[in-house]
Amino acid sequence: MANYSPYFIAPIFSLILALLLWQLYPSLFSTSYFKWGILFFLCVSGLNVYGTLLAGWSSNSKYALLGSLRAIAQTISYEVSMALVLLFPLFLVGSFSFFEVGESQESIWLSFLMLPVSFIWFVTCVAETNRAPFDFAEGESELVSGFNIEYGSAGFALIFLAEYANILVMSLFSSILFFGGSYMFFFESDIMFMLKILFFAFLFIWVRGSYPRFRYDLLMTLTWKGFLPAALSFLLLIFSLIYFVY
């Protein structure tokens, strides 16, 4: 009975965090806007690991605990490169607001200016949401179903609601940060915004159907020896350009 409370709290906590991020949706008809939206996004997404940790530890199962530890190591590793990639649109726009980042791309999308960085962002989003080919938290061949193995009915449903809500919200932020949000070459439309979000959500499914699961050591090598040095090099290049231009 000792672990009952965290066992039941974990799925609810994960879903609450996923729904909190939807407050950052920069609609044309919003009544309020987050001035520090990107900072809020980093804080809330950093708390996501605790839902996985609670679910795996309180399940009292070796499979669940191993799955949660792998998911936590993966999420924390890719959060480093995600935070560094987020600095690029911040430097170019000079604002922490998602709405202002979207508005700044009225004439040209940031993905055209930073194609390698936008690719790194998308791969990082796939790894952050534990989707294939990076779904090591749920490796059926070695961990049965991972950290959610002991959950059924409502708890299982809440965990997967949180997971798919995170996929949609990462699609939302991808379209804002690198593809202009509701803007399409001087034309502004909420329908265009929704189409972009659905396109990125489709990409998540497309990647899942196209690639086999990575090896775990290759996954960690990709972020620490690939994305991290690349992001730091691009940042150094931008700093140098700003220094010599201004």
PDB file of C-alpha atoms in Angstrom:
ATOM      1  CA  MET A   1       0.000   0.000   0.000  1.00  0.00           C
ATOM      2  CA  ALA A   2       3.030   2.332   0.431  1.00  0.00           C
ATOM      3  CA  ASN A   3       3.292   3.244  -3.266  1.00  0.00           C
ATOM      4  CA  TYR A   4      -0.404   3.680  -4.031  1.00  0.00           C
ATOM      5  CA  SER A   5      -0.380   7.480  -3.935  1.00  0.00           C
ATOM      6  CA  PRO A   6       2.491   8.078  -6.412  1.00  0.00           C
ATOM      7  CA  TYR A   7       1.168   5.194  -8.549  1.00  0.00           C
ATOM      8  CA  PHE A   8      -2.169   6.964  -9.061  1.00  0.00           C
ATOM      9  CA  ILE A   9      -0.719  10.500  -9.151  1.00  0.00           C
ATOM     10  CA  ALA A  10       1.839   9.799 -11.943  1.00  0.00           C
ATOM     11  CA  PRO A  11      -0.580   9.512 -14.937  1.00  0.00           C
ATOM     12  CA  ILE A  12      -2.632  12.517 -13.740  1.00  0.00           C
ATOM     13  CA  PHE A  13       0.545  14.567 -13.266  1.00  0.00           C
ATOM     14  CA  SER A  14       1.768  13.689 -16.791  1.00  0.00           C
ATOM     15  CA  LEU A  15      -1.538  14.691 -18.382  1.00  0.00           C
ATOM     16  CA  ILE A  16      -1.716  17.982 -16.417  1.00  0.00           C
ATOM     17  CA  LEU A  17       1.783  18.938 -17.656  1.00  0.00           C
ATOM     18  CA  ALA A  18       0.844  18.083 -21.248  1.00  0.00           C
ATOM     19  CA  LEU A  19      -2.330  20.202 -21.055  1.00  0.00           C
ATOM     20  CA  LEU A  20      -0.491  23.120 -19.392  1.00  0.00           C
ATOM     21  CA  LEU A  21       1.607  23.564 -22.525  1.00  0.00           C
ATOM     22  CA  TRP A  22      -1.533  24.199 -24.587  1.00  0.00           C
ATOM     23  CA  GLN A  23      -1.893  27.543 -22.810  1.00  0.00           C
ATOM     24  CA  LEU A  24       0.907  28.736 -25.089  1.00  0.00           C
ATOM     25  CA  TYR A  25      -1.198  28.331 -28.251  1.00  0.00           C
ATOM     26  CA  PRO A  26      -0.787  31.717 -30.000  1.00  0.00           C
ATOM     27  CA  SER A  27      -4.190  32.037 -31.672  1.00  0.00           C
ATOM     28  CA  LEU A  28      -5.248  35.240 -33.398  1.00  0.00           C
ATOM     29  CA  PHE A  29      -8.269  35.290 -31.067  1.00  0.00           C
ATOM     30  CA  SER A  30      -6.451  34.688 -27.767  1.00  0.00           C
ATOM     31  CA  THR A  31      -7.488  36.867 -24.832  1.00  0.00           C
ATOM     32  CA  SER A  32      -4.007  36.773 -23.287  1.00  0.00           C
ATOM     33  CA  TYR A  33      -0.455  35.979 -24.395  1.00  0.00           C
ATOM     34  CA  PHE A  34       2.538  34.616 -22.507  1.00  0.00           C
ATOM     35  CA  LYS A  35       5.344  37.143 -22.742  1.00  0.00           C
ATOM     36  CA  TRP A  36       7.791  34.515 -21.419  1.00  0.00           C
ATOM     37  CA  GLY A  37       6.191  31.574 -23.221  1.00  0.00           C
ATOM     38  CA  ILE A  38       9.418  29.847 -24.303  1.00  0.00           C
ATOM     39  CA  LEU A  39      10.755  29.979 -20.732  1.00  0.00           C
ATOM     40  CA  PHE A  40       7.454  28.499 -19.476  1.00  0.00           C
ATOM     41  CA  PHE A  41       7.735  25.744 -22.103  1.00  0.00           C
ATOM     42  CA  LEU A  42      11.258  24.809 -20.945  1.00  0.00           C
ATOM     43  CA  CYS A  43      10.191  24.720 -17.273  1.00  0.00           C
ATOM     44  CA  VAL A  44       7.110  22.541 -17.866  1.00  0.00           C
ATOM     45  CA  SER A  45       8.822  20.160 -20.308  1.00  0.00           C
ATOM     46  CA  GLY A  46      11.634  19.734 -17.759  1.00  0.00           C
ATOM     47  CA  LEU A  47       9.067  18.433 -15.237  1.00  0.00           C
ATOM     48  CA  ASN A  48       7.876  15.696 -17.631  1.00  0.00           C
ATOM     49  CA  VAL A  49      10.523  13.270 -16.382  1.00  0.00           C
ATOM     50  CA  TYR A  50       8.932  13.193 -12.923  1.00  0.00           C
ATOM     51  CA  GLY A  51       5.714  11.636 -14.231  1.00  0.00           C
ATOM     52  CA  THR A  52       7.723   8.847 -15.877  1.00  0.00           C
ATOM     53  CA  LEU A  53       9.913   8.440 -12.786  1.00  0.00           C
ATOM     54  CA  LEU A  54       6.902   8.179 -10.449  1.00  0.00           C
ATOM     55  CA  ALA A  55       5.116   5.713 -12.742  1.00  0.00           C
ATOM     56  CA  GLY A  56       8.146   3.420 -13.087  1.00  0.00           C
ATOM     57  CA  TRP A  57       9.292   3.486  -9.450  1.00  0.00           C
ATOM     58  CA  SER A  58       5.857   3.105  -7.830  1.00  0.00           C
ATOM     59  CA  SER A  59       4.875   0.152 -10.062  1.00  0.00           C
ATOM     60  CA  ASN A  60       7.205  -2.184  -8.072  1.00  0.00           C
ATOM     61  CA  SER A  61       8.252  -3.968 -11.265  1.00  0.00           C
ATOM     62  CA  LYS A  62      11.778  -4.394 -12.625  1.00  0.00           C
ATOM     63  CA  TYR A  63      10.572  -3.866 -16.187  1.00  0.00           C
ATOM     64  CA  ALA A  64       8.783  -0.637 -15.238  1.00  0.00           C
ATOM     65  CA  LEU A  65      11.775   0.704 -13.293  1.00  0.00           C
ATOM     66  CA  LEU A  66      14.263  -0.070 -16.095  1.00  0.00           C
ATOM     67  CA  GLY A  67      11.925   1.471 -18.665  1.00  0.00           C
ATOM     68  CA  SER A  68      11.504   4.653 -16.642  1.00  0.00           C
ATOM     69  CA  LEU A  69      15.274   4.998 -16.055  1.00  0.00           C
ATOM     70  CA  ARG A  70      15.944   4.685 -19.772  1.00  0.00           C
ATOM     71  CA  ALA A  71      13.202   7.189 -20.594  1.00  0.00           C
ATOM     72  CA  ILE A  72      14.545   9.691 -18.029  1.00  0.00           C
ATOM     73  CA  ALA A  73      18.143   9.423 -19.319  1.00  0.00           C
ATOM     74  CA  GLN A  74      16.898   9.887 -22.886  1.00  0.00           C
ATOM     75  CA  THR A  75      14.630  12.851 -22.071  1.00  0.00           C
ATOM     76  CA  ILE A  76      17.242  14.721 -20.003  1.00  0.00           C
ATOM     77  CA  SER A  77      19.928  14.176 -22.687  1.00  0.00           C
ATOM     78  CA  TYR A  78      17.771  15.502 -25.514  1.00  0.00           C
ATOM     79  CA  GLU A  79      16.518  18.438 -23.428  1.00  0.00           C
ATOM     80  CA  VAL A  80      20.070  19.825 -23.516  1.00  0.00           C
ATOM     81  CA  SER A  81      20.178  19.967 -27.319  1.00  0.00           C
ATOM     82  CA  MET A  82      16.525  21.143 -27.432  1.00  0.00           C
ATOM     83  CA  ALA A  83      17.309  24.131 -25.189  1.00  0.00           C
ATOM     84  CA  LEU A  84      20.341  25.038 -27.320  1.00  0.00           C
ATOM     85  CA  VAL A  85      18.329  24.818 -30.550  1.00  0.00           C
ATOM     86  CA  LEU A  86      15.654  27.069 -28.982  1.00  0.00           C
ATOM     87  CA  LEU A  87      18.302  29.786 -28.597  1.00  0.00           C
ATOM     88  CA  PHE A  88      18.534  30.253 -32.381  1.00  0.00           C
ATOM     89  CA  PRO A  89      15.042  31.719 -32.960  1.00  0.00           C
ATOM     90  CA  LEU A  90      15.450  33.677 -29.695  1.00  0.00           C
ATOM     91  CA  PHE A  91      18.638  35.353 -30.949  1.00  0.00           C
ATOM     92  CA  LEU A  92      17.109  36.201 -34.321  1.00  0.00           C
ATOM     93  CA  VAL A  93      13.780  37.469 -32.947  1.00  0.00           C
ATOM     94  CA  GLY A  94      14.880  38.848 -29.568  1.00  0.00           C
ATOM     95  CA  SER A  95      11.773  37.714 -27.687  1.00  0.00           C
ATOM     96  CA  PHE A  96      10.599  34.867 -25.426  1.00  0.00           C
ATOM     97  CA  SER A  97       7.038  35.066 -26.751  1.00  0.00           C
ATOM     98  CA  PHE A  98       5.834  32.383 -29.188  1.00  0.00           C
ATOM     99  CA  PHE A  99       3.420  34.907 -30.689  1.00  0.00           C
ATOM    100  CA  GLU A 100       6.230  37.349 -31.498  1.00  0.00           C
ATOM    101  CA  VAL A 101       8.423  34.544 -32.882  1.00  0.00           C
ATOM    102  CA  GLY A 102       5.581  33.612 -35.252  1.00  0.00           C
ATOM    103  CA  GLU A 103       4.933  37.244 -36.222  1.00  0.00           C
ATOM    104  CA  SER A 104       8.609  37.810 -37.050  1.00  0.00           C
ATOM    105  CA  GLN A 105       8.365  35.191 -39.832  1.00  0.00           C
ATOM    106  CA  GLU A 106       5.759  37.105 -41.812  1.00  0.00           C
ATOM    107  CA  SER A 107       8.079  37.465 -44.830  1.00  0.00           C
ATOM    108  CA  ILE A 108      10.429  34.455 -44.520  1.00  0.00           C
ATOM    109  CA  TRP A 109      10.401  31.305 -42.384  1.00  0.00           C
ATOM    110  CA  LEU A 110      13.316  30.642 -40.042  1.00  0.00           C
ATOM    111  CA  SER A 111      13.607  27.098 -41.446  1.00  0.00           C
ATOM    112  CA  PHE A 112      14.916  28.630 -44.699  1.00  0.00           C
ATOM    113  CA  LEU A 113      17.611  30.471 -42.760  1.00  0.00           C
ATOM    114  CA  MET A 114      18.484  27.552 -40.441  1.00  0.00           C
ATOM    115  CA  LEU A 115      17.689  24.288 -42.242  1.00  0.00           C
ATOM    116  CA  PRO A 116      20.171  22.051 -40.301  1.00  0.00           C
ATOM    117  CA  VAL A 117      18.974  23.522 -36.979  1.00  0.00           C
ATOM    118  CA  SER A 118      15.312  22.885 -37.827  1.00  0.00           C
ATOM    119  CA  PHE A 119      16.205  19.264 -38.696  1.00  0.00           C
ATOM    120  CA  ILE A 120      17.978  18.853 -35.330  1.00  0.00           C
ATOM    121  CA  TRP A 121      14.892  20.342 -33.633  1.00  0.00           C
ATOM    122  CA  PHE A 122      12.522  17.835 -35.248  1.00  0.00           C
ATOM    123  CA  VAL A 123      14.689  14.795 -34.415  1.00  0.00           C
ATOM    124  CA  THR A 124      14.989  16.078 -30.838  1.00  0.00           C
ATOM    125  CA  CYS A 125      11.183  16.413 -30.643  1.00  0.00           C
ATOM    126  CA  VAL A 126      10.779  12.782 -31.752  1.00  0.00           C
ATOM    127  CA  ALA A 127      13.233  11.646 -29.064  1.00  0.00           C
ATOM    128  CA  GLU A 128      11.651  13.909 -26.395  1.00  0.00           C
ATOM    129  CA  THR A 129       8.205  12.402 -26.973  1.00  0.00           C
ATOM    130  CA  ASN A 130       9.561   8.807 -26.893  1.00  0.00           C
ATOM    131  CA  ARG A 131       8.324   8.018 -30.398  1.00  0.00           C
ATOM    132  CA  ALA A 132       9.795   5.435 -32.783  1.00  0.00           C
ATOM    133  CA  PRO A 133      12.602   5.031 -33.746  1.00  0.00           C
ATOM    134  CA  PHE A 134      13.540   6.402 -30.290  1.00  0.00           C
ATOM    135  CA  ASP A 135      10.868   4.629 -28.200  1.00  0.00           C
ATOM    136  CA  PHE A 136      13.255   2.943 -25.765  1.00  0.00           C
ATOM    137  CA  ALA A 137      10.956   3.533 -22.805  1.00  0.00           C
ATOM    138  CA  GLU A 138       8.615   0.959 -24.357  1.00  0.00           C
ATOM    139  CA  GLY A 139      10.994  -1.548 -25.955  1.00  0.00           C
ATOM    140  CA  GLU A 140       8.679  -4.565 -26.275  1.00  0.00           C
ATOM    141  CA  SER A 141      11.522  -6.981 -27.003  1.00  0.00           C
ATOM    142  CA  GLU A 142      13.364  -6.323 -23.725  1.00  0.00           C
ATOM    143  CA  LEU A 143      11.042  -4.351 -21.390  1.00  0.00           C
ATOM    144  CA  VAL A 144       7.593  -5.760 -22.295  1.00  0.00           C
ATOM    145  CA  SER A 145       5.791  -2.373 -22.294  1.00  0.00           C
ATOM    146  CA  GLY A 146       8.221  -0.234 -20.269  1.00  0.00           C
ATOM    147  CA  PHE A 147       7.276   2.103 -17.427  1.00  0.00           C
ATOM    148  CA  ASN A 148       3.512   1.669 -18.016  1.00  0.00           C
ATOM    149  CA  ILE A 149       3.467  -2.135 -17.756  1.00  0.00           C
ATOM    150  CA  GLU A 150       1.544  -2.183 -14.442  1.00  0.00           C
ATOM    151  CA  TYR A 151      -1.113   0.302 -15.576  1.00  0.00           C
ATOM    152  CA  GLY A 152      -4.523  -0.614 -16.928  1.00  0.00           C
ATOM    153  CA  SER A 153      -7.827   1.065 -17.778  1.00  0.00           C
ATOM    154  CA  ALA A 154      -7.883   4.740 -16.674  1.00  0.00           C
ATOM    155  CA  GLY A 155      -4.187   5.005 -15.703  1.00  0.00           C
ATOM    156  CA  PHE A 156      -3.063   3.546 -19.047  1.00  0.00           C
ATOM    157  CA  ALA A 157      -5.446   5.862 -20.915  1.00  0.00           C
ATOM    158  CA  LEU A 158      -4.156   8.957 -19.083  1.00  0.00           C
ATOM    159  CA  ILE A 159      -0.505   8.063 -19.843  1.00  0.00           C
ATOM    160  CA  PHE A 160      -1.217   7.734 -23.552  1.00  0.00           C
ATOM    161  CA  LEU A 161      -3.412  10.834 -23.618  1.00  0.00           C
ATOM    162  CA  ALA A 162      -0.424  12.713 -22.181  1.00  0.00           C
ATOM    163  CA  GLU A 163       1.936  11.156 -24.747  1.00  0.00           C
ATOM    164  CA  TYR A 164      -0.204  12.067 -27.759  1.00  0.00           C
ATOM    165  CA  ALA A 165      -0.990  15.522 -26.350  1.00  0.00           C
ATOM    166  CA  ASN A 166       2.786  16.071 -26.183  1.00  0.00           C
ATOM    167  CA  ILE A 167       3.147  14.987 -29.830  1.00  0.00           C
ATOM    168  CA  LEU A 168       0.562  17.557 -30.914  1.00  0.00           C
ATOM    169  CA  VAL A 169       2.040  20.323 -28.764  1.00  0.00           C
ATOM    170  CA  MET A 170       5.554  19.663 -30.132  1.00  0.00           C
ATOM    171  CA  SER A 171       4.071  19.828 -33.643  1.00  0.00           C
ATOM    172  CA  LEU A 172       2.551  23.176 -32.644  1.00  0.00           C
ATOM    173  CA  PHE A 173       5.879  24.584 -31.421  1.00  0.00           C
ATOM    174  CA  SER A 174       7.735  23.251 -34.486  1.00  0.00           C
ATOM    175  CA  SER A 175       5.355  25.092 -36.794  1.00  0.00           C
ATOM    176  CA  ILE A 176       5.692  28.335 -34.771  1.00  0.00           C
ATOM    177  CA  LEU A 177       9.473  28.328 -34.289  1.00  0.00           C
ATOM    178  CA  PHE A 178      10.600  27.381 -37.783  1.00  0.00           C
ATOM    179  CA  PHE A 179       7.616  27.527 -40.164  1.00  0.00           C
ATOM    180  CA  GLY A 180       5.977  30.854 -39.386  1.00  0.00           C
ATOM    181  CA  GLY A 181       3.008  29.730 -37.279  1.00  0.00           C
ATOM    182  CA  SER A 182      -0.135  31.238 -38.822  1.00  0.00           C
ATOM    183  CA  TYR A 183       1.876  33.174 -41.456  1.00  0.00           C
ATOM    184  CA  MET A 184       2.464  32.033 -45.035  1.00  0.00           C
ATOM    185  CA  PHE A 185       4.434  34.672 -46.967  1.00  0.00           C
ATOM    186  CA  PHE A 186       2.514  37.794 -45.846  1.00  0.00           C
ATOM    187  CA  PHE A 187      -0.746  35.832 -45.639  1.00  0.00           C
ATOM    188  CA  GLU A 188      -2.126  35.109 -42.142  1.00  0.00           C
ATOM    189  CA  SER A 189      -4.601  32.298 -41.445  1.00  0.00           C
ATOM    190  CA  ASP A 190      -5.496  30.038 -38.508  1.00  0.00           C
ATOM    191  CA  ILE A 191      -6.439  27.300 -41.009  1.00  0.00           C
ATOM    192  CA  MET A 192      -2.883  27.402 -42.407  1.00  0.00           C
ATOM    193  CA  PHE A 193      -1.599  27.104 -38.827  1.00  0.00           C
ATOM    194  CA  MET A 194      -3.719  24.000 -38.185  1.00  0.00           C
ATOM    195  CA  LEU A 195      -2.548  22.416 -41.454  1.00  0.00           C
ATOM    196  CA  LYS A 196       1.088  22.927 -40.434  1.00  0.00           C
ATOM    197  CA  ILE A 197       0.438  21.305 -37.019  1.00  0.00           C
ATOM    198  CA  LEU A 198      -1.289  18.328 -38.685  1.00  0.00           C
ATOM    199  CA  PHE A 199       1.604  18.002 -41.140  1.00  0.00           C
ATOM    200  CA  PHE A 200       4.127  17.702 -38.286  1.00  0.00           C
ATOM    201  CA  ALA A 201       1.859  15.236 -36.460  1.00  0.00           C
ATOM    202  CA  PHE A 202       1.771  13.191 -39.679  1.00  0.00           C
ATOM    203  CA  LEU A 203       5.591  13.316 -39.816  1.00  0.00           C
ATOM    204  CA  PHE A 204       5.733  11.662 -36.368  1.00  0.00           C
ATOM    205  CA  ILE A 205       3.625   8.764 -37.702  1.00  0.00           C
ATOM    206  CA  TRP A 206       5.569   8.649 -40.980  1.00  0.00           C
ATOM    207  CA  VAL A 207       8.912   8.359 -39.148  1.00  0.00           C
ATOM    208  CA  ARG A 208       7.450   5.586 -36.965  1.00  0.00           C
ATOM    209  CA  GLY A 209       6.456   3.594 -40.039  1.00  0.00           C
ATOM    210  CA  SER A 210       9.715   4.206 -41.932  1.00  0.00           C
ATOM    211  CA  TYR A 211      12.573   3.457 -39.518  1.00  0.00           C
ATOM    212  CA  PRO A 212      13.426   0.563 -37.173  1.00  0.00           C
ATOM    213  CA  ARG A 213      14.293   1.192 -33.526  1.00  0.00           C
ATOM    214  CA  PHE A 214      17.791   2.555 -32.826  1.00  0.00           C
ATOM    215  CA  ARG A 215      20.305   0.938 -30.526  1.00  0.00           C
ATOM    216  CA  TYR A 216      20.318   2.724 -27.163  1.00  0.00           C
ATOM    217  CA  ASP A 217      24.026   3.605 -27.271  1.00  0.00           C
ATOM    218  CA  LEU A 218      23.602   5.099 -30.765  1.00  0.00           C
ATOM    219  CA  LEU A 219      20.726   7.223 -29.462  1.00  0.00           C
ATOM    220  CA  MET A 220      22.893   8.714 -26.713  1.00  0.00           C
ATOM    221  CA  THR A 221      25.850   9.130 -29.086  1.00  0.00           C
ATOM    222  CA  LEU A 222      23.617  11.044 -31.507  1.00  0.00           C
ATOM    223  CA  THR A 223      22.759  13.753 -28.972  1.00  0.00           C
ATOM    224  CA  TRP A 224      26.015  14.039 -26.995  1.00  0.00           C
ATOM    225  CA  LYS A 225      28.487  13.616 -29.893  1.00  0.00           C
ATOM    226  CA  GLY A 226      26.311  14.842 -32.754  1.00  0.00           C
ATOM    227  CA  PHE A 227      23.604  17.375 -31.922  1.00  0.00           C
ATOM    228  CA  LEU A 228      25.335  19.046 -28.959  1.00  0.00           C
ATOM    229  CA  PRO A 229      28.628  19.894 -30.773  1.00  0.00           C
ATOM    230  CA  ALA A 230      26.672  20.932 -33.892  1.00  0.00           C
ATOM    231  CA  ALA A 231      24.371  23.263 -31.924  1.00  0.00           C
ATOM    232  CA  LEU A 232      27.310  24.800 -30.041  1.00  0.00           C
ATOM    233  CA  SER A 233      29.215  25.328 -33.313  1.00  0.00           C
ATOM    234  CA  PHE A 234      26.215  27.064 -34.929  1.00  0.00           C
ATOM    235  CA  LEU A 235      25.806  29.245 -31.813  1.00  0.00           C
ATOM    236  CA  LEU A 236      29.494  30.219 -31.951  1.00  0.00           C
ATOM    237  CA  LEU A 237      29.054  31.132 -35.620  1.00  0.00           C
ATOM    238  CA  ILE A 238      26.041  33.352 -34.846  1.00  0.00           C
ATOM    239  CA  PHE A 239      27.916  35.032 -31.947  1.00  0.00           C
ATOM    240  CA  SER A 240      30.849  35.738 -34.283  1.00  0.00           C
ATOM    241  CA  LEU A 241      28.570  37.213 -36.967  1.00  0.00           C
ATOM    242  CA  ILE A 242      26.775  39.423 -34.422  1.00  0.00           C
ATOM    243  CA  TYR A 243      30.113  40.571 -32.970  1.00  0.00           C
ATOM    244  CA  PHE A 244      31.684  41.475 -36.339  1.00  0.00           C
ATOM    245  CA  VAL A 245      28.521  43.037 -37.785  1.00  0.00           C
ATOM    246  CA  TYR A 246      27.668  45.201 -34.782  1.00  0.00           C
TER     247      TYR A 246
END
